[in-house]
């Protein structure tokens, strides 16, 4: 059986290679779809011969099988190179199909008798099982891809909705901050003007005997300082509210930007682990109390805890 190389022949006659011979997409009516079942039959016969401990064939039969396989592989090359632009394509196509048919008939007449019908059926069932398993794997891959697509769509939709919410919050706080800034300027001017007006004419009155009226001065200063204190308190109030609103405007704008860029980063992720890390960073960006320079805090929430986030990610690993 040295004249027959089963492994080499079977490696050439893979299911993918055979199905690719149909060429229905680019040959139209001149496709070779009809020869695919014939190639599949020849492949089954070779598998049976290979599985039966290299059953001893007559030397003449082995030589004929080798010659027929050579003709078959030549036909495969011609099918792969076939083009409708060649001379008399219809006749050329029919000749190739006839040569494949002749090889198939040879295997049916001279090779099949060397393998029992039971083995033929067993191999056919095995091939069907392999094809079913392959189809199941393909379906599983499609389901996984669909689930990833659904998760991405849901995440993108949620991010888009939340980004709109934080965007509106940022605009509202920015508008409030501008109003408080105007109030700060007005109160600074009023406080400065009031201080000039109230303390410019302060003087100590004197009695008829020449003594100074310090008690009257204290009463005047107390009333004026009280009024000036009200202005100072109002100024501190609007300054604090300006800083708070400006701080919230910056934070909400950062959150909006994080949510808007979330689909871009998740779309470039190569694995679910990378997607989880990106989502964790998004959660941190949305819920963390950042230092904007207008207001800050040293309080840390659970969502900002690095160890907690890493624990969540590690728990998802198989």
Tab-separated table of C-alpha atoms in Angstrom:
chain	number	residue	atom	x	y	z
A	1	UNK	CA	0.000	0.000	0.000
A	2	UNK	CA	3.003	2.302	-0.280
A	3	UNK	CA	1.660	3.521	-3.637
A	4	UNK	CA	-1.306	5.092	-1.800
A	5	UNK	CA	-0.810	7.971	0.610
A	6	UNK	CA	-4.128	8.104	2.441
A	7	UNK	CA	-3.119	10.947	4.729
A	8	UNK	CA	-2.044	13.176	1.857
A	9	UNK	CA	-5.191	12.436	-0.150
A	10	UNK	CA	-7.533	12.960	2.815
A	11	UNK	CA	-5.716	16.184	3.733
A	12	UNK	CA	-6.464	17.490	0.248
A	13	UNK	CA	-10.090	16.332	0.335
A	14	UNK	CA	-11.217	18.207	3.446
A	15	UNK	CA	-14.857	19.198	3.818
A	16	UNK	CA	-13.988	22.884	3.494
A	17	UNK	CA	-11.930	22.323	0.349
A	18	UNK	CA	-14.693	20.255	-1.237
A	19	UNK	CA	-17.456	22.737	-0.406
A	20	UNK	CA	-15.332	25.550	-1.822
A	21	UNK	CA	-15.354	23.798	-5.210
A	22	UNK	CA	-19.024	24.691	-5.759
A	23	UNK	CA	-18.070	28.320	-6.557
A	24	UNK	CA	-21.721	29.305	-6.793
A	25	UNK	CA	-20.989	32.906	-5.852
A	26	UNK	CA	-18.731	33.803	-8.766
A	27	UNK	CA	-19.622	31.304	-11.512
A	28	UNK	CA	-23.409	31.590	-11.595
A	29	UNK	CA	-24.971	28.907	-13.793
A	30	UNK	CA	-21.522	27.509	-14.567
A	31	UNK	CA	-20.913	26.527	-10.935
A	32	UNK	CA	-19.701	23.076	-9.878
A	33	UNK	CA	-22.202	22.445	-7.098
A	34	UNK	CA	-23.175	19.073	-8.603
A	35	UNK	CA	-19.671	17.622	-8.134
A	36	UNK	CA	-19.566	18.321	-4.382
A	37	UNK	CA	-21.505	15.131	-3.382
A	38	UNK	CA	-19.231	13.072	-5.637
A	39	UNK	CA	-16.128	14.413	-3.930
A	40	UNK	CA	-17.739	13.702	-0.552
A	41	UNK	CA	-18.369	10.073	-1.578
A	42	UNK	CA	-14.751	9.624	-2.680
A	43	UNK	CA	-13.589	11.141	0.618
A	44	UNK	CA	-15.718	8.642	2.569
A	45	UNK	CA	-14.220	5.744	0.652
A	46	UNK	CA	-10.696	6.934	1.431
A	47	UNK	CA	-11.561	7.329	5.114
A	48	UNK	CA	-12.844	3.761	5.206
A	49	UNK	CA	-9.718	2.400	3.551
A	50	UNK	CA	-7.516	4.370	5.954
A	51	UNK	CA	-9.410	3.075	9.008
A	52	UNK	CA	-9.196	-0.604	8.051
A	53	UNK	CA	-5.516	-1.080	8.886
A	54	UNK	CA	-4.386	-0.347	5.364
A	55	UNK	CA	-6.325	-3.263	3.959
A	56	UNK	CA	-4.293	-5.097	1.372
A	57	UNK	CA	-5.544	-4.222	-2.077
A	58	UNK	CA	-4.394	-5.902	-5.257
A	59	UNK	CA	-1.445	-3.997	-6.621
A	60	UNK	CA	-3.339	-3.237	-9.814
A	61	UNK	CA	-6.250	-1.807	-7.816
A	62	UNK	CA	-3.896	0.285	-5.699
A	63	UNK	CA	-2.288	1.655	-8.844
A	64	UNK	CA	-5.680	2.409	-10.369
A	65	UNK	CA	-6.771	4.203	-7.205
A	66	UNK	CA	-3.604	6.319	-7.283
A	67	UNK	CA	-4.170	7.157	-10.952
A	68	UNK	CA	-7.799	8.079	-10.331
A	69	UNK	CA	-6.829	10.271	-7.387
A	70	UNK	CA	-4.277	12.029	-9.567
A	71	UNK	CA	-7.002	12.664	-12.139
A	72	UNK	CA	-9.329	13.852	-9.372
A	73	UNK	CA	-6.785	16.314	-7.992
A	74	UNK	CA	-6.131	17.561	-11.502
A	75	UNK	CA	-9.873	18.182	-11.870
A	76	UNK	CA	-9.845	20.052	-8.547
A	77	UNK	CA	-7.106	22.330	-9.856
A	78	UNK	CA	-9.071	22.925	-13.048
A	79	UNK	CA	-12.212	23.764	-11.060
A	80	UNK	CA	-10.299	26.247	-8.898
A	81	UNK	CA	-8.798	27.889	-11.999
A	82	UNK	CA	-11.985	27.760	-14.094
A	83	UNK	CA	-13.241	31.086	-15.452
A	84	UNK	CA	-16.207	31.877	-17.716
A	85	UNK	CA	-13.881	33.991	-19.843
A	86	UNK	CA	-12.028	30.977	-21.200
A	87	UNK	CA	-12.723	29.468	-24.592
A	88	UNK	CA	-15.982	27.460	-24.740
A	89	UNK	CA	-16.568	27.510	-20.947
A	90	UNK	CA	-19.718	25.355	-21.082
A	91	UNK	CA	-17.957	22.462	-22.801
A	92	UNK	CA	-14.897	22.811	-20.552
A	93	UNK	CA	-17.078	22.735	-17.449
A	94	UNK	CA	-18.941	19.618	-18.624
A	95	UNK	CA	-15.689	17.800	-19.353
A	96	UNK	CA	-14.397	18.504	-15.841
A	97	UNK	CA	-17.686	17.342	-14.282
A	98	UNK	CA	-17.600	14.146	-16.396
A	99	UNK	CA	-14.061	13.334	-15.262
A	100	UNK	CA	-15.115	13.723	-11.636
A	101	UNK	CA	-18.135	11.498	-12.335
A	102	UNK	CA	-15.846	8.825	-13.826
A	103	UNK	CA	-13.611	8.831	-10.740
A	104	UNK	CA	-16.654	8.598	-8.491
A	105	UNK	CA	-17.981	5.632	-10.492
A	106	UNK	CA	-14.619	3.908	-10.221
A	107	UNK	CA	-14.622	4.205	-6.422
A	108	UNK	CA	-18.209	2.979	-6.260
A	109	UNK	CA	-17.451	-0.053	-8.429
A	110	UNK	CA	-13.913	-1.040	-7.439
A	111	UNK	CA	-13.243	0.429	-3.976
A	112	UNK	CA	-16.524	0.074	-2.159
A	113	UNK	CA	-16.464	-3.780	-2.364
A	114	UNK	CA	-13.328	-3.740	-0.183
A	115	UNK	CA	-15.188	-2.112	2.681
A	116	UNK	CA	-18.285	-3.599	4.257
A	117	UNK	CA	-21.648	-1.894	4.060
A	118	UNK	CA	-21.722	-1.637	7.854
A	119	UNK	CA	-18.429	0.241	7.860
A	120	UNK	CA	-19.760	2.521	5.144
A	121	UNK	CA	-22.821	3.317	7.200
A	122	UNK	CA	-20.742	3.825	10.336
A	123	UNK	CA	-18.441	6.235	8.563
A	124	UNK	CA	-21.355	8.087	7.035
A	125	UNK	CA	-22.919	8.416	10.483
A	126	UNK	CA	-19.620	9.617	11.898
A	127	UNK	CA	-19.322	12.210	9.172
A	128	UNK	CA	-22.886	13.338	9.813
A	129	UNK	CA	-22.109	13.611	13.521
A	130	UNK	CA	-18.992	15.642	12.770
A	131	UNK	CA	-20.987	17.929	10.521
A	132	UNK	CA	-23.702	18.260	13.182
A	133	UNK	CA	-21.081	19.048	15.819
A	134	UNK	CA	-19.524	21.622	13.530
A	135	UNK	CA	-22.933	23.168	12.911
A	136	UNK	CA	-23.573	23.214	16.673
A	137	UNK	CA	-20.235	24.930	17.280
A	138	UNK	CA	-21.028	27.475	14.590
A	139	UNK	CA	-24.465	28.066	16.120
A	140	UNK	CA	-22.867	28.450	19.557
A	141	UNK	CA	-20.425	31.006	18.174
A	142	UNK	CA	-23.308	32.883	16.566
A	143	UNK	CA	-25.236	32.856	19.857
A	144	UNK	CA	-22.189	34.136	21.747
A	145	UNK	CA	-21.711	36.867	19.160
A	146	UNK	CA	-25.402	37.770	19.412
A	147	UNK	CA	-25.222	37.925	23.215
A	148	UNK	CA	-22.149	40.143	23.033
A	149	UNK	CA	-23.941	42.354	20.536
A	150	UNK	CA	-27.011	42.587	22.781
A	151	UNK	CA	-24.885	43.395	25.828
A	152	UNK	CA	-23.018	46.045	23.884
A	153	UNK	CA	-26.246	47.552	22.543
A	154	UNK	CA	-27.813	47.649	26.010
A	155	UNK	CA	-24.664	49.147	27.512
A	156	UNK	CA	-24.384	51.736	24.751
A	157	UNK	CA	-28.062	52.662	25.061
A	158	UNK	CA	-27.770	53.031	28.841
A	159	UNK	CA	-24.597	55.082	28.525
A	160	UNK	CA	-26.241	57.334	25.949
A	161	UNK	CA	-29.293	57.894	28.165
A	162	UNK	CA	-27.209	58.638	31.269
A	163	UNK	CA	-24.879	60.935	29.343
A	164	UNK	CA	-27.898	63.041	28.393
A	165	UNK	CA	-28.961	63.228	32.058
A	166	UNK	CA	-25.530	64.291	33.275
A	167	UNK	CA	-25.234	66.708	30.368
A	168	UNK	CA	-28.435	68.471	31.431
A	169	UNK	CA	-27.235	68.544	35.034
A	170	UNK	CA	-23.908	70.040	33.957
A	171	UNK	CA	-25.651	72.761	31.923
A	172	UNK	CA	-27.987	73.626	34.805
A	173	UNK	CA	-25.166	73.873	37.341
A	174	UNK	CA	-23.082	75.903	34.899
A	175	UNK	CA	-25.949	78.358	34.469
A	176	UNK	CA	-26.401	78.590	38.253
A	177	UNK	CA	-22.658	79.133	38.705
A	178	UNK	CA	-22.746	82.042	36.243
A	179	UNK	CA	-25.644	83.612	38.130
A	180	UNK	CA	-23.839	83.260	41.464
A	181	UNK	CA	-20.685	84.707	39.920
A	182	UNK	CA	-22.637	87.796	38.893
A	183	UNK	CA	-24.008	87.985	42.441
A	184	UNK	CA	-20.457	87.729	43.826
A	185	UNK	CA	-19.315	90.670	41.712
A	186	UNK	CA	-22.332	92.749	42.721
A	187	UNK	CA	-21.895	91.997	46.424
A	188	UNK	CA	-18.167	92.736	46.306
A	189	UNK	CA	-18.930	96.156	44.840
A	190	UNK	CA	-21.730	96.782	47.344
A	191	UNK	CA	-19.607	95.678	50.296
A	192	UNK	CA	-16.707	97.860	49.226
A	193	UNK	CA	-18.977	100.852	48.614
A	194	UNK	CA	-20.794	100.325	51.924
A	195	UNK	CA	-17.500	100.105	53.797
A	196	UNK	CA	-16.347	103.390	52.283
A	197	UNK	CA	-19.652	105.070	52.985
A	198	UNK	CA	-20.122	103.774	56.526
A	199	UNK	CA	-16.607	104.338	57.824
A	200	UNK	CA	-15.533	107.388	55.877
A	201	UNK	CA	-17.423	109.828	58.159
A	202	UNK	CA	-16.769	108.115	61.488
A	203	UNK	CA	-15.407	110.550	64.067
A	204	UNK	CA	-15.481	110.917	67.823
A	205	UNK	CA	-17.798	113.692	69.030
A	206	UNK	CA	-16.790	115.885	71.977
A	207	UNK	CA	-18.841	117.173	74.887
A	208	UNK	CA	-19.079	120.804	75.991
A	209	UNK	CA	-16.394	120.197	78.546
A	210	UNK	CA	-14.065	118.847	75.840
A	211	UNK	CA	-14.381	115.150	76.667
A	212	UNK	CA	-14.914	112.659	73.811
A	213	UNK	CA	-18.168	110.725	73.408
A	214	UNK	CA	-16.763	107.177	73.041
A	215	UNK	CA	-20.056	105.520	73.915
A	216	UNK	CA	-21.781	107.171	70.980
A	217	UNK	CA	-18.915	106.058	68.718
A	218	UNK	CA	-19.305	102.457	69.850
A	219	UNK	CA	-23.036	102.539	69.108
A	220	UNK	CA	-22.386	103.913	65.605
A	221	UNK	CA	-19.702	101.348	64.864
A	222	UNK	CA	-21.830	98.472	66.143
A	223	UNK	CA	-24.725	99.315	63.837
A	224	UNK	CA	-22.443	99.850	60.852
A	225	UNK	CA	-20.454	96.677	61.487
A	226	UNK	CA	-23.679	94.696	61.783
A	227	UNK	CA	-24.864	95.969	58.389
A	228	UNK	CA	-21.448	95.328	56.863
A	229	UNK	CA	-21.462	91.836	58.423
A	230	UNK	CA	-24.741	91.063	56.682
A	231	UNK	CA	-23.162	92.002	53.361
A	232	UNK	CA	-20.092	89.897	54.159
A	233	UNK	CA	-22.277	86.911	55.101
A	234	UNK	CA	-24.237	87.270	51.850
A	235	UNK	CA	-20.957	87.476	49.932
A	236	UNK	CA	-19.645	84.306	51.594
A	237	UNK	CA	-22.958	82.562	50.855
A	238	UNK	CA	-22.932	83.328	47.119
A	239	UNK	CA	-19.208	82.492	46.859
A	240	UNK	CA	-19.845	79.100	48.464
A	241	UNK	CA	-22.781	78.422	46.135
A	242	UNK	CA	-20.753	79.529	43.116
A	243	UNK	CA	-17.979	77.078	44.015
A	244	UNK	CA	-20.465	74.263	44.678
A	245	UNK	CA	-22.303	74.732	41.372
A	246	UNK	CA	-19.078	75.101	39.406
A	247	UNK	CA	-17.755	71.936	41.064
A	248	UNK	CA	-20.921	69.993	40.173
A	249	UNK	CA	-20.882	71.368	36.615
A	250	UNK	CA	-17.326	70.126	36.055
A	251	UNK	CA	-18.068	66.724	37.629
A	252	UNK	CA	-21.218	66.165	35.573
A	253	UNK	CA	-19.437	67.237	32.403
A	254	UNK	CA	-16.686	64.687	33.131
A	255	UNK	CA	-19.330	62.022	33.683
A	256	UNK	CA	-21.038	62.932	30.424
A	257	UNK	CA	-17.736	62.671	28.533
A	258	UNK	CA	-16.960	59.307	30.158
A	259	UNK	CA	-20.351	57.912	29.137
A	260	UNK	CA	-20.083	59.282	25.596
A	261	UNK	CA	-16.693	57.617	25.064
A	262	UNK	CA	-17.779	54.299	26.637
A	263	UNK	CA	-19.076	52.760	23.344
A	264	UNK	CA	-15.820	53.729	21.609
A	265	UNK	CA	-13.632	51.953	24.164
A	266	UNK	CA	-15.842	48.869	24.500
A	267	UNK	CA	-15.978	48.565	20.717
A	268	UNK	CA	-12.185	48.271	20.631
A	269	UNK	CA	-12.062	45.674	23.454
A	270	UNK	CA	-10.727	42.278	22.370
A	271	UNK	CA	-12.162	40.237	25.239
A	272	UNK	CA	-14.808	40.246	27.947
A	273	UNK	CA	-12.096	40.875	30.554
A	274	UNK	CA	-11.061	44.075	28.811
A	275	UNK	CA	-14.708	45.088	28.549
A	276	UNK	CA	-15.160	44.491	32.303
A	277	UNK	CA	-12.134	46.649	33.080
A	278	UNK	CA	-13.462	49.451	30.878
A	279	UNK	CA	-16.859	49.217	32.568
A	280	UNK	CA	-15.207	49.344	36.005
A	281	UNK	CA	-13.326	52.488	35.039
A	282	UNK	CA	-16.572	53.999	33.751
A	283	UNK	CA	-18.294	53.267	37.073
A	284	UNK	CA	-15.392	54.900	38.890
A	285	UNK	CA	-15.546	57.975	36.659
A	286	UNK	CA	-19.305	58.331	37.169
A	287	UNK	CA	-19.494	57.809	40.934
A	288	UNK	CA	-16.129	59.073	42.186
A	289	UNK	CA	-16.053	62.463	43.935
A	290	UNK	CA	-13.251	64.100	41.994
A	291	UNK	CA	-11.149	67.093	42.998
A	292	UNK	CA	-12.035	69.905	40.592
A	293	UNK	CA	-10.301	72.717	42.456
A	294	UNK	CA	-13.630	74.308	43.368
A	295	UNK	CA	-14.462	71.792	46.093
A	296	UNK	CA	-12.938	68.527	47.231
A	297	UNK	CA	-13.423	65.808	49.791
A	298	UNK	CA	-11.284	63.159	51.413
A	299	UNK	CA	-14.205	60.796	51.873
A	300	UNK	CA	-13.989	57.629	49.800
A	301	UNK	CA	-16.971	55.525	48.855
A	302	UNK	CA	-16.990	51.766	48.325
A	303	UNK	CA	-17.250	52.273	44.575
A	304	UNK	CA	-13.893	54.127	44.655
A	305	UNK	CA	-12.092	51.353	46.511
A	306	UNK	CA	-9.524	49.734	44.192
A	307	UNK	CA	-9.555	46.471	46.148
A	308	UNK	CA	-13.342	46.197	45.908
A	309	UNK	CA	-13.324	46.648	42.139
A	310	UNK	CA	-10.513	44.135	41.685
A	311	UNK	CA	-12.432	41.673	43.853
A	312	UNK	CA	-15.491	42.008	41.633
A	313	UNK	CA	-13.415	41.420	38.502
A	314	UNK	CA	-11.568	38.426	39.966
A	315	UNK	CA	-14.851	36.811	41.001
A	316	UNK	CA	-15.935	36.765	37.345
A	317	UNK	CA	-12.927	34.782	36.200
A	318	UNK	CA	-13.592	31.042	35.660
